[in-house]
Amino acid sequence: MAEKSKNTLVIGGSTKPERYSNKAIKKLLKYGHKVYSIGLKHANVEGVEIQVGQPEFEDIDTVTMYIGPSHQSGYFDYVINLNPRRVIFNPGSENNEFAETLRANDIEVVEHCTLVMLDYGLF
């Protein structure tokens, strides 16, 4: 189990079990984290509501990205306003422009796989 539960927002949530965002939601729950998610359509994964749009959340520690760089620009201000401690760019979601913007706002940027981080105690 995780040392401390972290409120985590999964951007790009999906109900498809083969999607890494779906695996991340399930694994974050398994490790005892509070999980929120936003995606393209309203759904539910293991009791986690996938919301659409840019809903307000409080006390988000970590945002983990599962959308490609070409779909991220609309989330720049949203994520910055959430004021997370860090943003994890999973493989395929890396975005230098977004990373620079986050760093300029004192938000830690991590380029890694959330699933691996959880399994190796790096989350």
PDB file of C-alpha atoms in Angstrom:
ATOM      1  CA  MET A   1       0.000   0.000   0.000  1.00  0.00           C
ATOM      2  CA  ALA A   2       1.031   3.583  -0.527  1.00  0.00           C
ATOM      3  CA  GLU A   3       2.659   5.461   2.322  1.00  0.00           C
ATOM      4  CA  LYS A   4       0.159   8.275   1.975  1.00  0.00           C
ATOM      5  CA  SER A   5      -2.952   8.462  -0.135  1.00  0.00           C
ATOM      6  CA  LYS A   6      -2.656  11.067  -2.874  1.00  0.00           C
ATOM      7  CA  ASN A   7      -5.644  12.712  -4.540  1.00  0.00           C
ATOM      8  CA  THR A   8      -4.986  11.928  -8.183  1.00  0.00           C
ATOM      9  CA  LEU A   9      -6.684  13.159 -11.347  1.00  0.00           C
ATOM     10  CA  VAL A  10      -6.454  10.897 -14.397  1.00  0.00           C
ATOM     11  CA  ILE A  11      -6.882  12.963 -17.566  1.00  0.00           C
ATOM     12  CA  GLY A  12      -8.016  10.772 -20.452  1.00  0.00           C
ATOM     13  CA  GLY A  13     -10.007   8.243 -18.430  1.00  0.00           C
ATOM     14  CA  SER A  14     -11.550   5.349 -20.359  1.00  0.00           C
ATOM     15  CA  THR A  15     -13.847   2.413 -19.644  1.00  0.00           C
ATOM     16  CA  LYS A  16     -11.906   0.239 -22.099  1.00  0.00           C
ATOM     17  CA  PRO A  17      -9.881  -2.258 -20.017  1.00  0.00           C
ATOM     18  CA  GLU A  18      -7.036  -2.313 -22.554  1.00  0.00           C
ATOM     19  CA  ARG A  19      -6.422   1.439 -22.159  1.00  0.00           C
ATOM     20  CA  TYR A  20      -3.616   2.440 -19.847  1.00  0.00           C
ATOM     21  CA  SER A  21      -5.758   5.149 -18.254  1.00  0.00           C
ATOM     22  CA  ASN A  22      -8.235   2.442 -17.224  1.00  0.00           C
ATOM     23  CA  LYS A  23      -5.419   0.315 -15.790  1.00  0.00           C
ATOM     24  CA  ALA A  24      -4.102   3.368 -13.938  1.00  0.00           C
ATOM     25  CA  ILE A  25      -7.472   4.116 -12.328  1.00  0.00           C
ATOM     26  CA  LYS A  26      -7.704   0.529 -11.078  1.00  0.00           C
ATOM     27  CA  LYS A  27      -4.108   0.388  -9.852  1.00  0.00           C
ATOM     28  CA  LEU A  28      -4.311   3.771  -8.110  1.00  0.00           C
ATOM     29  CA  LEU A  29      -7.370   2.485  -6.245  1.00  0.00           C
ATOM     30  CA  LYS A  30      -5.564  -0.765  -5.398  1.00  0.00           C
ATOM     31  CA  TYR A  31      -2.745   1.263  -3.843  1.00  0.00           C
ATOM     32  CA  GLY A  32      -5.205   3.275  -1.754  1.00  0.00           C
ATOM     33  CA  HIS A  33      -5.273   6.584  -3.608  1.00  0.00           C
ATOM     34  CA  LYS A  34      -8.348   8.778  -4.055  1.00  0.00           C
ATOM     35  CA  VAL A  35      -8.957   8.886  -7.807  1.00  0.00           C
ATOM     36  CA  TYR A  36     -10.802  11.371  -9.994  1.00  0.00           C
ATOM     37  CA  SER A  37     -10.965  11.224 -13.765  1.00  0.00           C
ATOM     38  CA  ILE A  38     -12.022  13.214 -16.782  1.00  0.00           C
ATOM     39  CA  GLY A  39     -12.531  11.824 -20.261  1.00  0.00           C
ATOM     40  CA  LEU A  40     -14.458  12.217 -23.476  1.00  0.00           C
ATOM     41  CA  LYS A  41     -17.643  10.621 -22.162  1.00  0.00           C
ATOM     42  CA  HIS A  42     -19.298  10.276 -18.803  1.00  0.00           C
ATOM     43  CA  ALA A  43     -18.752   6.776 -17.391  1.00  0.00           C
ATOM     44  CA  ASN A  44     -17.719   4.831 -14.310  1.00  0.00           C
ATOM     45  CA  VAL A  45     -14.673   2.636 -13.636  1.00  0.00           C
ATOM     46  CA  GLU A  46     -14.557   0.709 -10.355  1.00  0.00           C
ATOM     47  CA  GLY A  47     -16.699   3.383  -8.686  1.00  0.00           C
ATOM     48  CA  VAL A  48     -14.651   6.275 -10.096  1.00  0.00           C
ATOM     49  CA  GLU A  49     -16.819   8.661 -12.078  1.00  0.00           C
ATOM     50  CA  ILE A  50     -15.246   9.723 -15.359  1.00  0.00           C
ATOM     51  CA  GLN A  51     -16.477  13.273 -15.782  1.00  0.00           C
ATOM     52  CA  VAL A  52     -16.475  15.349 -18.942  1.00  0.00           C
ATOM     53  CA  GLY A  53     -15.280  18.905 -19.365  1.00  0.00           C
ATOM     54  CA  GLN A  54     -13.126  20.583 -16.762  1.00  0.00           C
ATOM     55  CA  PRO A  55     -14.838  20.079 -13.397  1.00  0.00           C
ATOM     56  CA  GLU A  56     -13.531  21.690 -10.239  1.00  0.00           C
ATOM     57  CA  PHE A  57     -11.547  19.522  -7.845  1.00  0.00           C
ATOM     58  CA  GLU A  58      -9.847  20.464  -4.596  1.00  0.00           C
ATOM     59  CA  ASP A  59      -6.578  19.246  -3.120  1.00  0.00           C
ATOM     60  CA  ILE A  60      -5.299  17.414  -6.203  1.00  0.00           C
ATOM     61  CA  ASP A  61      -1.774  16.195  -5.470  1.00  0.00           C
ATOM     62  CA  THR A  62      -1.049  14.530  -8.809  1.00  0.00           C
ATOM     63  CA  VAL A  63      -2.383  14.865 -12.338  1.00  0.00           C
ATOM     64  CA  THR A  64      -1.502  11.939 -14.583  1.00  0.00           C
ATOM     65  CA  MET A  65      -1.836  12.525 -18.329  1.00  0.00           C
ATOM     66  CA  TYR A  66      -3.165   9.921 -20.734  1.00  0.00           C
ATOM     67  CA  ILE A  67      -3.908  12.170 -23.707  1.00  0.00           C
ATOM     68  CA  GLY A  68      -1.513  13.028 -26.493  1.00  0.00           C
ATOM     69  CA  PRO A  69       0.195  16.396 -26.826  1.00  0.00           C
ATOM     70  CA  SER A  70      -2.080  17.492 -29.681  1.00  0.00           C
ATOM     71  CA  HIS A  71      -5.078  17.325 -27.309  1.00  0.00           C
ATOM     72  CA  GLN A  72      -3.489  18.983 -24.275  1.00  0.00           C
ATOM     73  CA  SER A  73      -3.468  22.717 -25.040  1.00  0.00           C
ATOM     74  CA  GLY A  74      -7.037  23.154 -23.781  1.00  0.00           C
ATOM     75  CA  TYR A  75      -5.926  21.760 -20.419  1.00  0.00           C
ATOM     76  CA  PHE A  76      -2.943  24.062 -19.729  1.00  0.00           C
ATOM     77  CA  ASP A  77      -4.828  26.678 -17.685  1.00  0.00           C
ATOM     78  CA  TYR A  78      -7.137  24.069 -16.163  1.00  0.00           C
ATOM     79  CA  VAL A  79      -4.286  21.986 -14.747  1.00  0.00           C
ATOM     80  CA  ILE A  80      -2.369  25.057 -13.555  1.00  0.00           C
ATOM     81  CA  ASN A  81      -5.495  26.306 -11.744  1.00  0.00           C
ATOM     82  CA  LEU A  82      -5.839  22.918 -10.002  1.00  0.00           C
ATOM     83  CA  ASN A  83      -2.382  23.670  -8.575  1.00  0.00           C
ATOM     84  CA  PRO A  84      -1.222  20.055  -8.240  1.00  0.00           C
ATOM     85  CA  ARG A  85       2.132  19.219  -6.669  1.00  0.00           C
ATOM     86  CA  ARG A  86       3.097  17.379  -9.856  1.00  0.00           C
ATOM     87  CA  VAL A  87       1.992  16.280 -13.308  1.00  0.00           C
ATOM     88  CA  ILE A  88       3.009  12.880 -14.647  1.00  0.00           C
ATOM     89  CA  PHE A  89       3.370  12.611 -18.409  1.00  0.00           C
ATOM     90  CA  ASN A  90       2.929   8.937 -19.237  1.00  0.00           C
ATOM     91  CA  PRO A  91       4.659   7.502 -22.343  1.00  0.00           C
ATOM     92  CA  GLY A  92       3.209   9.128 -25.446  1.00  0.00           C
ATOM     93  CA  SER A  93       1.842  12.145 -23.573  1.00  0.00           C
ATOM     94  CA  GLU A  94       5.130  14.025 -23.145  1.00  0.00           C
ATOM     95  CA  ASN A  95       4.805  17.700 -24.075  1.00  0.00           C
ATOM     96  CA  ASN A  96       7.742  20.110 -23.733  1.00  0.00           C
ATOM     97  CA  GLU A  97       5.601  23.246 -24.074  1.00  0.00           C
ATOM     98  CA  PHE A  98       3.190  22.114 -21.351  1.00  0.00           C
ATOM     99  CA  ALA A  99       6.076  20.938 -19.150  1.00  0.00           C
ATOM    100  CA  GLU A 100       7.767  24.355 -19.380  1.00  0.00           C
ATOM    101  CA  THR A 101       4.490  26.092 -18.499  1.00  0.00           C
ATOM    102  CA  LEU A 102       4.022  23.809 -15.484  1.00  0.00           C
ATOM    103  CA  ARG A 103       7.579  24.379 -14.247  1.00  0.00           C
ATOM    104  CA  ALA A 104       7.106  28.143 -14.626  1.00  0.00           C
ATOM    105  CA  ASN A 105       4.166  27.730 -12.226  1.00  0.00           C
ATOM    106  CA  ASP A 106       6.227  25.721  -9.701  1.00  0.00           C
ATOM    107  CA  ILE A 107       4.557  22.413 -10.574  1.00  0.00           C
ATOM    108  CA  GLU A 108       6.828  19.366 -10.676  1.00  0.00           C
ATOM    109  CA  VAL A 109       6.972  17.572 -14.033  1.00  0.00           C
ATOM    110  CA  VAL A 110       7.571  13.815 -14.158  1.00  0.00           C
ATOM    111  CA  GLU A 111       7.996  11.864 -17.392  1.00  0.00           C
ATOM    112  CA  HIS A 112       7.337   8.289 -16.330  1.00  0.00           C
ATOM    113  CA  CYS A 113       4.705   5.562 -16.332  1.00  0.00           C
ATOM    114  CA  THR A 114       2.213   5.811 -13.470  1.00  0.00           C
ATOM    115  CA  LEU A 115       1.753   2.019 -13.465  1.00  0.00           C
ATOM    116  CA  VAL A 116       5.490   1.388 -13.057  1.00  0.00           C
ATOM    117  CA  MET A 117       5.806   4.129 -10.448  1.00  0.00           C
ATOM    118  CA  LEU A 118       3.072   2.495  -8.372  1.00  0.00           C
ATOM    119  CA  ASP A 119       4.566  -0.997  -8.624  1.00  0.00           C
ATOM    120  CA  TYR A 120       8.042   0.187  -7.640  1.00  0.00           C
ATOM    121  CA  GLY A 121       7.000   2.492  -4.809  1.00  0.00           C
ATOM    122  CA  LEU A 122       7.950   5.625  -6.757  1.00  0.00           C
ATOM    123  CA  PHE A 123       4.503   7.193  -6.771  1.00  0.00           C
TER     124      PHE A 123
END
